[in-house]
Amino acid sequence: MATRGDKRTRLVKAADKLVQRQGYHATSLADIAAAAGVPLGNVYYYFRSKEALGDALIGQRGEHYRARRATWDREPDPKTRLRAFVEMTVENSTLLARSGCPIGSLCQELHKQGGPLAEAASGMFAEFLDWLEMQFRALGKGAESRELAVHVMSALQGATLLTHSFRSPRYIESEARRLKAWIEAL
Amino acid sequence: MATRGDKRTRLVKAADKLVQRQGYHATSLADIAAAAGVPLGNVYYYFRSKEALGDALIGQRGEHYRARRATWDREPDPKTRLRAFVEMTVENSTLLARSGCPIGSLCQELHKQGGPLAEAASGMFAEFLDWLEMQFRALGKGAESRELAVHVMSALQGATLLTHSFRSPRYIESEARRLKAWIEAL
DNA sequence: GTCTATAGGCAGATAGAC
DNA sequence: GTCTATCTGCCTATAGAC
């Protein structure tokens, strides 16, 4: 049901889903309000502007990924944690083929104009890069760790963009196979 | 001067520049007309719709990249041709940091909604992938060539997205170094 | 071929009754 | 806290004079 939970939560959830599918600019507050079962005018009781709702959306998305990484951190082996990250992308490949990466596509769109919302979106990237770097440090890679983190993130983001552009999971699958072999050989 | 050349050409050039900087949806026909020094109403004498102008823009961008690849094809060594491709990204890294990849960012945006314009945009990706595959075949990589082509494209697209998201050439430089060493070792 | 004026629609945001 | 009605502005696209 679109009408479960309090209205603020429903608005953020609806915004999250619609922005992922349609993009930030292409999603109107009327779309979001309708999907959340909230009258348009009432949106402004909870959020002073579309940007404020966007910020809440990014906050929730960031929290989602933090929780995800926390479950991976329970694994004792850093290589297992890295594999889990790659595997997440493979598992989501159907969704990624339809709408692209929730982080990457939002950054791409928002950074064309810049502003605080764009910075908030790249924050999600920064957190993932920091987490990846930590895994490589745990593997004893030292100063090289940041570069290795950038490599993993780049390969997956690029493959996700191709998967989105051709609407086929093939590209993610191909790069994931390669990355998993590369992790094994580290 | 914004007013050189015939009006149709000026409109496509202005559209190309503004769409690269601001994105397709965020760029209005009024923006484009003003930048080209053409009255808004006159745009519709040359293009029946914004989509038609977008299509011409993509056609021109595609032609630009075909010409680029043609110059690389004059190199006898396939590895040199691959290096030239990677090097193009490094040379453009300042522009890519500000606005993202002209192909990747357009695909990301247009494929959220789908339609013929989105397909035209992915066509530019497809042509680059075919070209890359040819280089690996020339290096005797056989059936594996497509996968290698996808790897190069993914790594560069992902690194470009990070460079755009953090407004720093660092990510492209890091991945380019890695890719060039990888090409050398093929 | 060129340009002005404007239609028609939808966006974000607000006023104010309840 | 909630909701309807509406303001204002920008967008694509068109009408029609020149």
XYZ file of C-alpha atoms (C1' of nucleotides) in Angstrom:
408
model
C 0.000 0.000 0.000
C 1.109 3.476 -0.795
C -0.617 4.754 2.309
C 1.251 2.882 5.036
C 3.332 4.768 7.570
C 3.244 8.434 8.403
C 3.034 10.909 5.562
C 6.576 12.168 5.756
C 7.956 8.663 5.446
C 5.588 7.855 2.596
C 6.656 10.972 0.717
C 10.342 10.135 1.010
C 9.727 6.548 -0.051
C 7.652 7.592 -3.049
C 10.235 10.187 -4.024
C 12.992 7.607 -3.750
C 11.211 5.204 -6.075
C 10.110 7.782 -8.643
C 13.420 9.637 -8.762
C 15.217 6.346 -9.296
C 12.924 5.509 -12.200
C 12.449 8.893 -13.853
C 15.270 11.071 -12.602
C 15.094 14.054 -10.259
C 14.068 16.804 -12.703
C 11.556 14.625 -14.530
C 9.777 13.775 -11.276
C 7.298 16.419 -10.155
C 6.051 16.978 -6.628
C 2.591 16.191 -7.986
C 3.858 12.734 -9.084
C 5.377 12.126 -5.671
C 2.356 13.374 -3.735
C -0.005 11.211 -5.804
C 2.160 8.106 -5.346
C 2.321 8.721 -1.601
C -1.426 9.361 -1.319
C -0.859 12.891 -0.014
C -2.486 16.046 -1.432
C -0.028 18.248 -3.272
C -0.386 21.255 -1.022
C 0.305 19.148 2.057
C 3.782 18.259 0.848
C 4.904 21.723 1.912
C 3.940 21.087 5.484
C 6.678 18.420 5.632
C 9.232 19.862 3.212
C 9.845 23.506 2.522
C 10.838 22.812 -1.097
C 11.498 20.087 -3.639
C 15.177 20.384 -2.796
C 14.468 19.653 0.881
C 12.588 16.506 -0.123
C 15.498 15.570 -2.388
C 17.834 15.984 0.532
C 15.732 13.694 2.710
C 15.654 11.166 -0.123
C 19.442 11.163 -0.372
C 19.703 10.890 3.404
C 17.545 7.791 3.361
C 19.412 6.268 0.450
C 22.698 6.873 2.265
C 21.351 5.213 5.405
C 20.249 2.213 3.346
C 23.772 1.699 2.000
C 25.357 2.220 5.424
C 23.172 -0.573 6.751
C 24.164 -2.756 3.819
C 27.870 -2.235 4.469
C 27.315 -2.941 8.167
C 26.066 -6.446 7.331
C 29.090 -7.049 5.098
C 31.379 -5.888 7.899
C 30.302 -8.906 9.928
C 32.263 -11.082 7.496
C 35.775 -11.738 8.858
C 37.513 -11.947 5.462
C 38.011 -8.668 3.530
C 37.864 -10.523 0.215
C 34.465 -11.914 1.153
C 33.302 -8.377 1.943
C 34.529 -7.135 -1.444
C 32.802 -10.019 -3.194
C 29.562 -9.147 -1.390
C 29.781 -5.622 -2.780
C 30.258 -6.875 -6.328
C 27.493 -9.418 -5.825
C 25.017 -6.716 -4.784
C 25.389 -5.165 -8.218
C 24.827 -8.486 -9.971
C 21.741 -9.216 -7.880
C 20.257 -5.840 -8.764
C 21.176 -5.993 -12.435
C 17.580 -6.189 -13.659
C 16.654 -3.030 -11.770
C 19.900 -1.369 -12.816
C 19.139 -2.195 -16.463
C 15.852 -0.348 -16.217
C 16.831 2.723 -14.215
C 20.595 2.852 -13.745
C 22.478 3.174 -10.468
C 20.625 5.114 -7.726
C 23.883 6.822 -6.807
C 25.579 7.164 -10.188
C 22.603 8.391 -12.166
C 21.667 10.906 -9.468
C 25.221 12.252 -9.310
C 25.374 12.505 -13.075
C 22.149 14.489 -13.191
C 22.645 16.737 -10.165
C 26.276 17.614 -10.816
C 25.407 19.155 -14.174
C 23.933 22.045 -12.207
C 25.876 21.738 -8.971
C 24.612 22.896 -5.584
C 24.213 21.309 -2.150
C 22.027 18.450 -3.379
C 24.746 17.392 -5.822
C 27.287 17.406 -2.996
C 25.003 15.285 -0.846
C 24.694 12.770 -3.673
C 28.460 12.426 -4.145
C 28.691 11.869 -0.406
C 27.225 8.406 -1.027
C 30.055 7.704 -3.456
C 32.625 9.004 -0.978
C 31.362 6.674 1.744
C 31.566 3.661 -0.559
C 35.084 4.608 -1.658
C 36.180 4.960 1.964
C 34.699 1.576 2.791
C 36.382 -0.067 -0.201
C 39.703 1.516 0.715
C 39.400 0.053 4.215
C 38.982 -3.433 2.779
C 42.149 -3.105 0.724
C 44.041 -1.783 3.735
C 42.866 -4.817 5.675
C 44.385 -6.883 2.854
C 47.717 -5.125 3.414
C 47.634 -2.994 0.274
C 48.749 0.157 2.139
C 49.031 3.366 0.126
C 47.785 1.663 -3.039
C 44.411 0.995 -1.390
C 42.684 4.169 -2.556
C 43.583 3.481 -6.171
C 42.264 -0.065 -5.902
C 39.032 1.243 -4.395
C 38.636 3.663 -7.294
C 39.199 0.819 -9.722
C 36.421 -1.340 -8.265
C 33.991 1.569 -8.136
C 34.827 2.706 -11.677
C 34.453 -0.738 -13.204
C 31.075 -1.332 -11.565
C 29.720 2.133 -12.302
C 30.799 1.966 -15.931
C 29.362 -1.512 -16.383
C 26.118 -0.359 -14.770
C 25.917 2.574 -17.161
C 26.361 0.233 -20.138
C 23.788 -2.163 -18.693
C 21.377 0.753 -18.386
C 22.146 2.142 -21.844
C 21.577 -1.214 -23.545
C 18.981 -2.478 -21.086
C 20.900 -5.713 -20.628
C 22.475 -7.231 -17.487
C 25.219 -8.638 -19.733
C 27.668 -5.797 -19.080
C 27.410 -5.998 -15.310
C 27.779 -9.771 -15.459
C 30.866 -9.514 -17.637
C 32.628 -6.977 -15.440
C 31.575 -8.699 -12.216
C 33.138 -11.967 -13.389
C 36.348 -10.120 -14.181
C 36.349 -8.255 -10.868
C 35.772 -11.392 -8.825
C 38.715 -13.113 -10.506
C 40.793 -9.980 -9.895
C 39.860 -9.951 -6.187
C 40.739 -13.630 -5.892
C 44.209 -12.958 -7.367
C 44.975 -10.011 -5.052
C 31.115 34.359 -32.531
C 27.828 32.674 -31.857
C 26.515 33.917 -35.195
C 28.911 32.252 -37.630
C 27.659 29.700 -40.119
C 24.116 29.055 -41.224
C 21.401 29.023 -38.607
C 20.788 25.302 -38.617
C 24.449 24.599 -37.940
C 24.581 27.254 -35.244
C 21.538 25.778 -33.524
C 23.015 22.281 -33.447
C 26.349 23.587 -32.172
C 24.707 25.646 -29.443
C 22.522 22.706 -28.465
C 25.542 20.438 -28.313
C 27.395 22.758 -25.977
C 24.460 23.573 -23.702
C 23.184 20.000 -23.448
C 26.667 18.851 -22.529
C 26.855 21.469 -19.768
C 23.314 21.440 -18.414
C 21.763 18.201 -19.579
C 18.997 17.691 -22.140
C 15.913 18.380 -19.995
C 17.478 21.348 -18.228
C 18.305 23.018 -21.536
C 15.374 24.915 -23.059
C 14.927 25.805 -26.702
C 14.992 29.436 -25.566
C 18.505 28.867 -24.130
C 19.666 27.264 -27.350
C 18.096 29.882 -29.603
C 19.634 32.718 -27.588
C 23.094 31.103 -27.634
C 22.845 30.593 -31.392
C 21.589 34.135 -32.007
C 18.331 32.865 -33.512
C 14.847 34.005 -32.457
C 12.954 31.328 -30.581
C 10.134 31.005 -33.074
C 12.570 30.494 -35.920
C 13.921 27.304 -34.391
C 10.806 25.529 -35.617
C 11.577 26.359 -39.200
C 14.673 24.127 -38.933
C 13.480 21.525 -36.438
C 9.951 20.309 -35.984
C 10.485 19.709 -32.244
C 13.048 19.709 -29.471
C 13.443 15.984 -30.028
C 14.364 16.559 -33.682
C 17.035 19.025 -32.607
C 18.253 16.504 -30.057
C 18.488 13.917 -32.791
C 20.581 16.238 -34.966
C 22.798 16.956 -31.961
C 23.422 13.257 -31.405
C 24.059 12.769 -35.119
C 26.734 15.433 -35.041
C 28.296 14.086 -31.877
C 28.405 10.622 -33.460
C 30.074 12.019 -36.559
C 32.660 13.759 -34.406
C 33.642 10.496 -32.736
C 33.701 8.600 -36.048
C 36.178 11.150 -37.357
C 38.237 10.765 -34.200
C 38.403 6.993 -34.584
C 39.326 7.397 -38.245
C 42.474 9.288 -37.271
C 43.390 6.582 -34.759
C 42.878 3.940 -37.427
C 45.827 5.381 -39.313
C 48.107 4.015 -36.594
C 49.464 0.600 -37.599
C 49.666 -0.830 -34.073
C 46.374 -1.756 -32.324
C 47.887 -1.065 -28.912
C 48.751 2.458 -30.039
C 45.148 2.907 -31.171
C 43.875 1.733 -27.778
C 46.254 4.060 -25.995
C 44.993 6.957 -28.112
C 41.446 6.212 -26.956
C 42.457 6.223 -23.304
C 44.536 9.345 -23.862
C 41.538 11.230 -25.288
C 39.789 10.831 -21.954
C 42.809 12.098 -20.030
C 43.168 15.107 -22.311
C 39.513 16.016 -21.806
C 39.526 15.412 -18.073
C 39.007 19.063 -17.141
C 35.905 19.285 -19.317
C 34.735 15.873 -18.110
C 35.111 17.034 -14.504
C 32.749 19.924 -15.150
C 30.096 18.265 -17.262
C 30.633 14.519 -17.423
C 30.908 12.371 -20.544
C 28.934 13.665 -23.561
C 27.875 10.092 -24.324
C 27.561 8.612 -20.859
C 25.679 11.457 -19.220
C 23.278 11.745 -22.157
C 22.571 8.002 -22.111
C 22.026 8.079 -18.366
C 19.514 10.891 -18.656
C 17.646 9.799 -21.782
C 17.350 6.120 -20.917
C 15.406 6.939 -17.755
C 12.486 7.736 -20.043
C 13.371 5.654 -23.076
C 12.320 6.473 -26.622
C 14.096 6.902 -29.973
C 16.436 9.636 -28.717
C 17.720 7.330 -25.996
C 18.394 4.632 -28.578
C 20.279 7.092 -30.758
C 22.443 8.036 -27.797
C 23.376 4.424 -26.988
C 24.293 4.040 -30.652
C 27.382 6.127 -29.913
C 28.347 3.642 -27.195
C 27.731 0.723 -29.543
C 30.027 2.171 -32.191
C 32.824 2.674 -29.677
C 32.403 -0.867 -28.356
C 32.562 -2.279 -31.883
C 35.695 -0.274 -32.595
C 37.350 -1.423 -29.360
C 36.433 -5.024 -30.106
C 38.114 -4.717 -33.512
C 41.338 -3.591 -31.875
C 41.393 -6.608 -29.585
C 40.666 -8.916 -32.509
C 43.613 -7.357 -34.327
C 45.652 -8.283 -31.250
C 44.552 -11.905 -31.667
C 42.170 -11.987 -28.698
C 39.432 -13.766 -30.662
C 36.145 -14.465 -28.859
C 37.351 -12.727 -25.702
C 37.576 -9.398 -27.581
C 34.075 -8.183 -26.770
C 34.589 -8.708 -23.060
C 37.869 -6.789 -23.202
C 36.154 -3.960 -25.069
C 33.462 -3.793 -22.383
C 36.155 -3.670 -19.722
C 37.911 -0.666 -21.248
C 34.647 1.204 -21.786
C 33.387 0.416 -18.281
C 36.575 1.505 -16.559
C 36.714 4.814 -18.420
C 33.016 5.576 -18.044
C 33.066 4.793 -14.337
C 36.197 6.857 -13.766
C 34.643 9.726 -15.716
C 31.531 9.573 -13.562
C 33.656 9.762 -10.403
C 35.684 12.605 -11.881
C 32.445 14.441 -12.602
C 30.918 13.690 -9.202
C 33.968 14.939 -7.318
C 34.983 17.552 -9.904
C 38.520 16.207 -9.960
C 40.556 14.699 -12.837
C 42.205 12.430 -10.287
C 39.888 9.469 -10.913
C 40.359 9.487 -14.670
C 44.114 9.802 -14.230
C 44.198 6.895 -11.807
C 42.203 4.549 -14.037
C 43.984 5.667 -17.210
C 47.358 4.788 -15.688
C 46.032 1.391 -14.751
C 44.470 0.806 -18.175
C 47.622 1.785 -20.042
C 49.680 -0.687 -18.007
C 47.007 -3.322 -18.663
C 47.132 -2.663 -22.426
C 50.926 -2.916 -22.385
C 50.741 -6.301 -20.689
C 48.166 -7.757 -23.113
C 12.573 32.471 -44.856
C 12.226 35.381 -40.661
C 10.418 37.081 -36.541
C 6.849 38.684 -32.767
C 3.389 37.474 -30.020
C 1.057 34.224 -27.691
C -1.494 29.917 -26.823
C -1.754 25.986 -23.709
C 0.109 23.208 -20.293
C 2.608 21.999 -16.321
C 6.002 23.070 -12.831
C 7.091 24.774 -7.895
C 5.277 27.296 -4.456
C 1.656 29.867 -1.495
C -2.929 31.542 0.675
C -6.132 30.639 3.542
C -10.454 27.922 4.891
C -11.275 24.103 7.861
C -2.297 19.419 10.757
C -4.892 19.006 6.425
C -6.492 20.115 1.947
C -8.406 23.027 -2.132
C -7.714 26.534 -5.050
C -4.683 29.337 -7.205
C -0.557 32.408 -8.296
C 3.473 32.985 -11.078
C 6.653 31.610 -14.248
C 8.741 28.821 -17.676
C 8.326 25.310 -21.191
C 7.192 23.518 -26.011
C 4.892 24.653 -29.796
C 2.002 27.460 -33.099
C -0.304 31.487 -35.553
C 0.292 34.706 -38.574
C 2.353 39.327 -40.084
C 6.223 40.637 -42.889
